[in-house]
Amino acid sequence: MKTRNIFPFLLRFRVKILRSLFLGLGVLLWPTSAFTQVEGLESQLFSCIAQTFEDGPQALDSLINRFEGELLSEGLLENTDGESYRGLLQRIASDQGIVRPPELYFGPRFRSIHKDSVTLNECSKILDISTIKPSDSTLIQFEILRESLLHENLNPALEALAYLDLLTDNDLALPYYRLLTYELIDRQAFQTTTPDTGIPTYGPLTQLNARGANVFRVYLNERDQLIVSDQLVSREQMLKLVSSHARTFEQSALYIIEVEPDVKFSQFVSVKDQISLAISEVRDLYSRSVLGKNLTELTTSEQAAVFEKYPIRIVMP
């Protein structure tokens, strides 16, 4: 990682955050060092998200406890306090590899639990401007940062660095911030075993046909609905379509995610991860049927050949 590329990035976000806070939100930004971070809107947001699960809030608590237990057993966390979570983010920020099998990723399990999507979208109203207090400035900066990340071409290391610049150990002791960094752990683990998971813009893709049948285009609106070929599709239907597209076009396959301006960063990451994991399943099936081994058992050269046959090229227009 080149530090000369990092500091302009952080400065750019700092300017965005301050401009949004002072002009867009109309909120006076108190220095975070001038007060002690307390569980305010963060706990309300986490509780709201947990209440959207059809099996009740215990479903989310159980999933998080299970995920944390796995991170502890793998040595990625020393314990479950904020300092240990900060250490894990520092590991990602230094671009150290994390080896975890896809079946243990947090994101797919989180999305597989049935939720009330309407109620989930209502949770954002907790951030209504009338409720903002000085103690909520970190949360507001965090939300603005995540919105900005939607339009930035960042690898997990730079994103983790941005979070470390903003969140303290006390912040990382709150379930809300932990929940929203789990996807970062998934992405770093995926990048460790899948070299081509980046999200380039159209610039580097001039040699690829971005208009032909090899293109799988999905449109994501702010209501978290997916549109493929002018048809509303469910997440499960999209996975089947991606799988079929990967097997059909192999090396030339290209995946484009178009989003409405108000789409949340977490919504975009969810779709990107699902496309990536669908292609990973195609890779694994090919590996088992042709080479007689799953992806984790392949040699470096064998993995490279499988990845080249079924590349993951996910772009935004």
CSV table of N, CA and C in Angstrom, one decimal, residues 142-228:
chain,number,residue,atom,x,y,z
A,142,PHE,N,-19.8,8.7,10.2
A,142,PHE,CA,-19.7,7.3,9.8
A,142,PHE,C,-20.7,7.1,8.6
A,143,GLU,N,-21.9,7.6,8.8
A,143,GLU,CA,-23.0,7.3,7.8
A,143,GLU,C,-22.6,8.1,6.5
A,144,ILE,N,-22.1,9.3,6.6
A,144,ILE,CA,-21.7,10.1,5.4
A,144,ILE,C,-20.5,9.4,4.7
A,145,LEU,N,-19.6,8.9,5.5
A,145,LEU,CA,-18.5,8.1,5.0
A,145,LEU,C,-18.9,6.9,4.1
A,146,ARG,N,-19.8,6.2,4.7
A,146,ARG,CA,-20.3,5.0,4.0
A,146,ARG,C,-21.1,5.3,2.7
A,147,GLU,N,-21.8,6.4,2.7
A,147,GLU,CA,-22.5,6.9,1.5
A,147,GLU,C,-21.5,7.3,0.5
A,148,SER,N,-20.4,7.9,0.9
A,148,SER,CA,-19.4,8.4,0.0
A,148,SER,C,-18.6,7.2,-0.6
A,149,LEU,N,-18.5,6.1,0.2
A,149,LEU,CA,-17.8,4.9,-0.3
A,149,LEU,C,-18.5,4.3,-1.5
A,150,LEU,N,-19.8,4.5,-1.6
A,150,LEU,CA,-20.5,3.9,-2.7
A,150,LEU,C,-19.9,4.3,-4.1
A,151,HIS,N,-19.4,5.5,-4.1
A,151,HIS,CA,-18.9,6.0,-5.4
A,151,HIS,C,-17.4,6.1,-5.5
A,152,GLU,N,-16.7,5.4,-4.5
A,152,GLU,CA,-15.3,5.3,-4.5
A,152,GLU,C,-14.8,3.9,-4.9
A,153,ASN,N,-13.7,3.9,-5.6
A,153,ASN,CA,-13.1,2.6,-6.0
A,153,ASN,C,-12.1,2.2,-5.0
A,154,LEU,N,-12.5,1.6,-3.9
A,154,LEU,CA,-11.6,1.3,-2.8
A,154,LEU,C,-11.4,-0.2,-2.5
A,155,ASN,N,-10.2,-0.6,-2.2
A,155,ASN,CA,-10.0,-2.0,-1.7
A,155,ASN,C,-10.3,-2.0,-0.2
A,156,PRO,N,-10.5,-3.2,0.4
A,156,PRO,CA,-10.8,-3.2,1.8
A,156,PRO,C,-9.8,-2.5,2.7
A,157,ALA,N,-8.5,-2.5,2.3
A,157,ALA,CA,-7.4,-1.9,3.2
A,157,ALA,C,-7.7,-0.4,3.3
A,158,LEU,N,-8.0,0.3,2.3
A,158,LEU,CA,-8.2,1.7,2.3
A,158,LEU,C,-9.5,2.0,3.1
A,159,GLU,N,-10.5,1.2,2.9
A,159,GLU,CA,-11.8,1.4,3.6
A,159,GLU,C,-11.6,1.2,5.1
A,160,ALA,N,-10.8,0.2,5.5
A,160,ALA,CA,-10.5,-0.1,6.9
A,160,ALA,C,-9.7,1.1,7.5
A,161,LEU,N,-8.8,1.7,6.7
A,161,LEU,CA,-8.1,2.8,7.2
A,161,LEU,C,-8.9,4.0,7.5
A,162,ALA,N,-9.9,4.2,6.6
A,162,ALA,CA,-10.9,5.3,6.8
A,162,ALA,C,-11.7,5.1,8.1
A,163,TYR,N,-12.1,3.9,8.4
A,163,TYR,CA,-12.9,3.6,9.6
A,163,TYR,C,-12.0,3.8,10.8
A,164,LEU,N,-10.7,3.4,10.7
A,164,LEU,CA,-9.8,3.6,11.9
A,164,LEU,C,-9.6,5.1,12.2
A,165,ASP,N,-9.6,5.9,11.1
A,165,ASP,CA,-9.4,7.3,11.3
A,165,ASP,C,-10.6,8.0,12.0
A,166,LEU,N,-11.7,7.3,12.0
A,166,LEU,CA,-12.9,7.9,12.5
A,166,LEU,C,-13.4,7.2,13.8
A,167,LEU,N,-13.3,5.9,14.0
A,167,LEU,CA,-13.9,5.2,15.1
A,167,LEU,C,-12.8,4.9,16.2
A,168,THR,N,-13.2,5.1,17.4
A,168,THR,CA,-12.4,4.8,18.6
A,168,THR,C,-12.7,3.4,19.1
A,169,ASP,N,-11.9,3.0,20.1
A,169,ASP,CA,-12.2,1.7,20.7
A,169,ASP,C,-13.6,1.6,21.3
A,170,ASN,N,-14.0,2.8,21.9
A,170,ASN,CA,-15.3,2.8,22.5
A,170,ASN,C,-16.4,2.7,21.4
A,171,ASP,N,-16.2,3.3,20.2
A,171,ASP,CA,-17.1,3.2,19.1
A,171,ASP,C,-17.2,1.7,18.7
A,172,LEU,N,-16.1,1.1,18.6
A,172,LEU,CA,-16.1,-0.3,18.1
A,172,LEU,C,-16.6,-1.3,19.2
A,173,ALA,N,-16.9,-0.8,20.3
A,173,ALA,CA,-17.5,-1.7,21.4
A,173,ALA,C,-19.0,-1.7,21.1
A,174,LEU,N,-19.5,-0.8,20.3
A,174,LEU,CA,-21.0,-0.8,20.0
A,174,LEU,C,-21.3,-1.8,18.9
A,175,PRO,N,-22.4,-2.6,19.1
A,175,PRO,CA,-22.8,-3.6,18.1
A,175,PRO,C,-23.0,-3.0,16.7
A,176,TYR,N,-23.6,-1.8,16.6
A,176,TYR,CA,-23.9,-1.2,15.3
A,176,TYR,C,-22.7,-1.1,14.4
A,177,TYR,N,-21.6,-0.5,14.9
A,177,TYR,CA,-20.4,-0.4,14.1
A,177,TYR,C,-19.8,-1.7,13.8
A,178,ARG,N,-19.8,-2.6,14.7
A,178,ARG,CA,-19.3,-4.0,14.4
A,178,ARG,C,-20.1,-4.6,13.3
A,179,LEU,N,-21.4,-4.5,13.4
A,179,LEU,CA,-22.2,-5.2,12.4
A,179,LEU,C,-21.9,-4.7,11.0
A,180,LEU,N,-21.6,-3.4,10.8
A,180,LEU,CA,-21.3,-2.8,9.5
A,180,LEU,C,-19.9,-2.9,9.1
A,181,THR,N,-19.0,-3.5,9.9
A,181,THR,CA,-17.7,-3.8,9.5
A,181,THR,C,-17.5,-5.3,9.2
A,182,TYR,N,-18.5,-6.1,9.5
A,182,TYR,CA,-18.4,-7.5,9.2
A,182,TYR,C,-18.2,-7.8,7.7
A,183,GLU,N,-18.9,-7.0,6.9
A,183,GLU,CA,-18.8,-7.2,5.4
A,183,GLU,C,-17.4,-6.9,5.0
A,184,LEU,N,-16.7,-6.0,5.7
A,184,LEU,CA,-15.3,-5.7,5.4
A,184,LEU,C,-14.4,-6.9,5.6
A,185,ILE,N,-14.7,-7.6,6.6
A,185,ILE,CA,-14.0,-8.9,6.9
A,185,ILE,C,-14.2,-9.9,5.8
A,186,ASP,N,-15.5,-10.0,5.4
A,186,ASP,CA,-15.8,-10.9,4.2
A,186,ASP,C,-15.0,-10.5,3.0
A,187,ARG,N,-15.0,-9.2,2.7
A,187,ARG,CA,-14.4,-8.7,1.5
A,187,ARG,C,-12.9,-9.0,1.5
A,188,GLN,N,-12.2,-8.8,2.7
A,188,GLN,CA,-10.8,-9.0,2.8
A,188,GLN,C,-10.5,-10.5,2.6
A,189,ALA,N,-11.4,-11.3,3.2
A,189,ALA,CA,-11.2,-12.8,3.0
A,189,ALA,C,-11.4,-13.2,1.6
A,190,PHE,N,-12.4,-12.6,0.9
A,190,PHE,CA,-12.6,-12.9,-0.5
A,190,PHE,C,-11.5,-12.5,-1.3
A,191,GLN,N,-10.9,-11.3,-1.1
A,191,GLN,CA,-9.8,-10.7,-1.9
A,191,GLN,C,-8.6,-11.6,-1.7
A,192,THR,N,-8.4,-12.1,-0.5
A,192,THR,CA,-7.2,-12.9,-0.2
A,192,THR,C,-7.1,-14.2,-1.1
A,193,THR,N,-8.3,-14.8,-1.4
A,193,THR,CA,-8.3,-16.0,-2.2
A,193,THR,C,-8.8,-15.7,-3.6
A,194,THR,N,-9.2,-14.5,-3.9
A,194,THR,CA,-9.7,-14.2,-5.3
A,194,THR,C,-9.1,-12.9,-5.7
A,195,PRO,N,-8.0,-12.9,-6.5
A,195,PRO,CA,-7.2,-11.7,-6.8
A,195,PRO,C,-8.0,-10.7,-7.7
A,196,ASP,N,-9.1,-11.1,-8.4
A,196,ASP,CA,-9.7,-10.2,-9.4
A,196,ASP,C,-11.1,-9.7,-8.9
A,197,THR,N,-11.2,-9.4,-7.6
A,197,THR,CA,-12.5,-8.9,-7.1
A,197,THR,C,-12.7,-7.4,-7.1
A,198,GLY,N,-11.8,-6.7,-7.7
A,198,GLY,CA,-11.9,-5.2,-7.6
A,198,GLY,C,-13.1,-4.7,-8.4
A,199,ILE,N,-13.4,-3.5,-8.2
A,199,ILE,CA,-14.6,-2.8,-8.9
A,199,ILE,C,-14.0,-1.7,-9.7
A,200,PRO,N,-13.5,-2.0,-10.9
A,200,PRO,CA,-12.9,-0.9,-11.7
A,200,PRO,C,-14.0,-0.1,-12.4
A,201,THR,N,-13.7,1.0,-12.9
A,201,THR,CA,-14.6,1.8,-13.7
A,201,THR,C,-14.5,1.4,-15.1
A,202,TYR,N,-15.2,2.1,-16.0
A,202,TYR,CA,-15.1,1.7,-17.4
A,202,TYR,C,-13.7,2.0,-18.0
A,203,GLY,N,-13.0,2.9,-17.4
A,203,GLY,CA,-11.7,3.3,-17.9
A,203,GLY,C,-10.8,2.1,-18.3
A,204,PRO,N,-10.5,1.2,-17.3
A,204,PRO,CA,-9.6,0.1,-17.6
A,204,PRO,C,-10.2,-1.0,-18.4
A,205,LEU,N,-11.5,-0.9,-18.7
A,205,LEU,CA,-12.2,-2.0,-19.4
A,205,LEU,C,-12.4,-1.7,-20.9
A,206,THR,N,-11.6,-0.8,-21.5
A,206,THR,CA,-11.8,-0.5,-22.9
A,206,THR,C,-11.7,-1.6,-23.8
A,207,GLN,N,-10.9,-2.7,-23.4
A,207,GLN,CA,-10.7,-3.8,-24.3
A,207,GLN,C,-11.8,-4.8,-24.2
A,208,LEU,N,-12.8,-4.6,-23.3
A,208,LEU,CA,-13.9,-5.5,-23.1
A,208,LEU,C,-15.1,-5.0,-23.8
A,209,ASN,N,-16.0,-5.9,-24.3
A,209,ASN,CA,-17.2,-5.5,-24.9
A,209,ASN,C,-18.2,-5.2,-23.8
A,210,ALA,N,-18.6,-3.9,-23.6
A,210,ALA,CA,-19.5,-3.6,-22.5
A,210,ALA,C,-20.9,-3.4,-23.0
A,211,ARG,N,-21.2,-3.8,-24.2
A,211,ARG,CA,-22.6,-3.7,-24.7
A,211,ARG,C,-23.2,-5.0,-25.2
A,212,GLY,N,-22.4,-6.0,-25.3
A,212,GLY,CA,-22.9,-7.3,-25.9
A,212,GLY,C,-23.6,-8.1,-24.9
A,213,ALA,N,-23.9,-9.4,-25.4
A,213,ALA,CA,-24.6,-10.3,-24.6
A,213,ALA,C,-23.8,-10.8,-23.4
A,214,ASN,N,-22.5,-10.6,-23.5
A,214,ASN,CA,-21.7,-11.0,-22.4
A,214,ASN,C,-21.9,-10.2,-21.1
A,215,VAL,N,-22.6,-9.1,-21.2
A,215,VAL,CA,-22.9,-8.2,-20.1
A,215,VAL,C,-24.1,-8.6,-19.3
A,216,PHE,N,-23.9,-8.7,-18.0
A,216,PHE,CA,-25.1,-9.0,-17.1
A,216,PHE,C,-25.3,-7.7,-16.4
A,217,ARG,N,-26.4,-7.0,-16.6
A,217,ARG,CA,-26.7,-5.7,-16.0
A,217,ARG,C,-27.8,-5.8,-15.0
A,218,VAL,N,-27.6,-5.3,-13.8
A,218,VAL,CA,-28.6,-5.3,-12.8
A,218,VAL,C,-28.8,-3.9,-12.3
A,219,TYR,N,-30.0,-3.5,-12.1
A,219,TYR,CA,-30.3,-2.1,-11.6
A,219,TYR,C,-30.9,-2.3,-10.2
A,220,LEU,N,-30.3,-1.5,-9.3
A,220,LEU,CA,-30.7,-1.5,-7.9
A,220,LEU,C,-31.3,-0.2,-7.5
A,221,ASN,N,-32.6,-0.2,-7.1
A,221,ASN,CA,-33.3,1.1,-6.7
A,221,ASN,C,-33.2,1.2,-5.2
A,222,GLU,N,-33.7,2.4,-4.7
A,222,GLU,CA,-33.6,2.8,-3.3
A,222,GLU,C,-34.5,1.9,-2.5
A,223,ARG,N,-35.4,1.2,-3.1
A,223,ARG,CA,-36.3,0.3,-2.3
A,223,ARG,C,-35.7,-1.1,-2.2
A,224,ASP,N,-34.5,-1.2,-2.6
A,224,ASP,CA,-33.7,-2.4,-2.5
A,224,ASP,C,-34.3,-3.5,-3.5
A,225,GLN,N,-34.9,-3.0,-4.6
A,225,GLN,CA,-35.4,-3.9,-5.6
A,225,GLN,C,-34.4,-4.1,-6.7
A,226,LEU,N,-34.3,-5.3,-7.3
A,226,LEU,CA,-33.4,-5.6,-8.3
A,226,LEU,C,-34.2,-5.8,-9.6
A,227,ILE,N,-33.6,-5.2,-10.7
A,227,ILE,CA,-34.2,-5.2,-12.0
A,227,ILE,C,-33.2,-5.8,-13.0
A,228,VAL,N,-33.6,-6.9,-13.6
A,228,VAL,CA,-32.7,-7.5,-14.6
A,228,VAL,C,-33.5,-7.6,-15.9
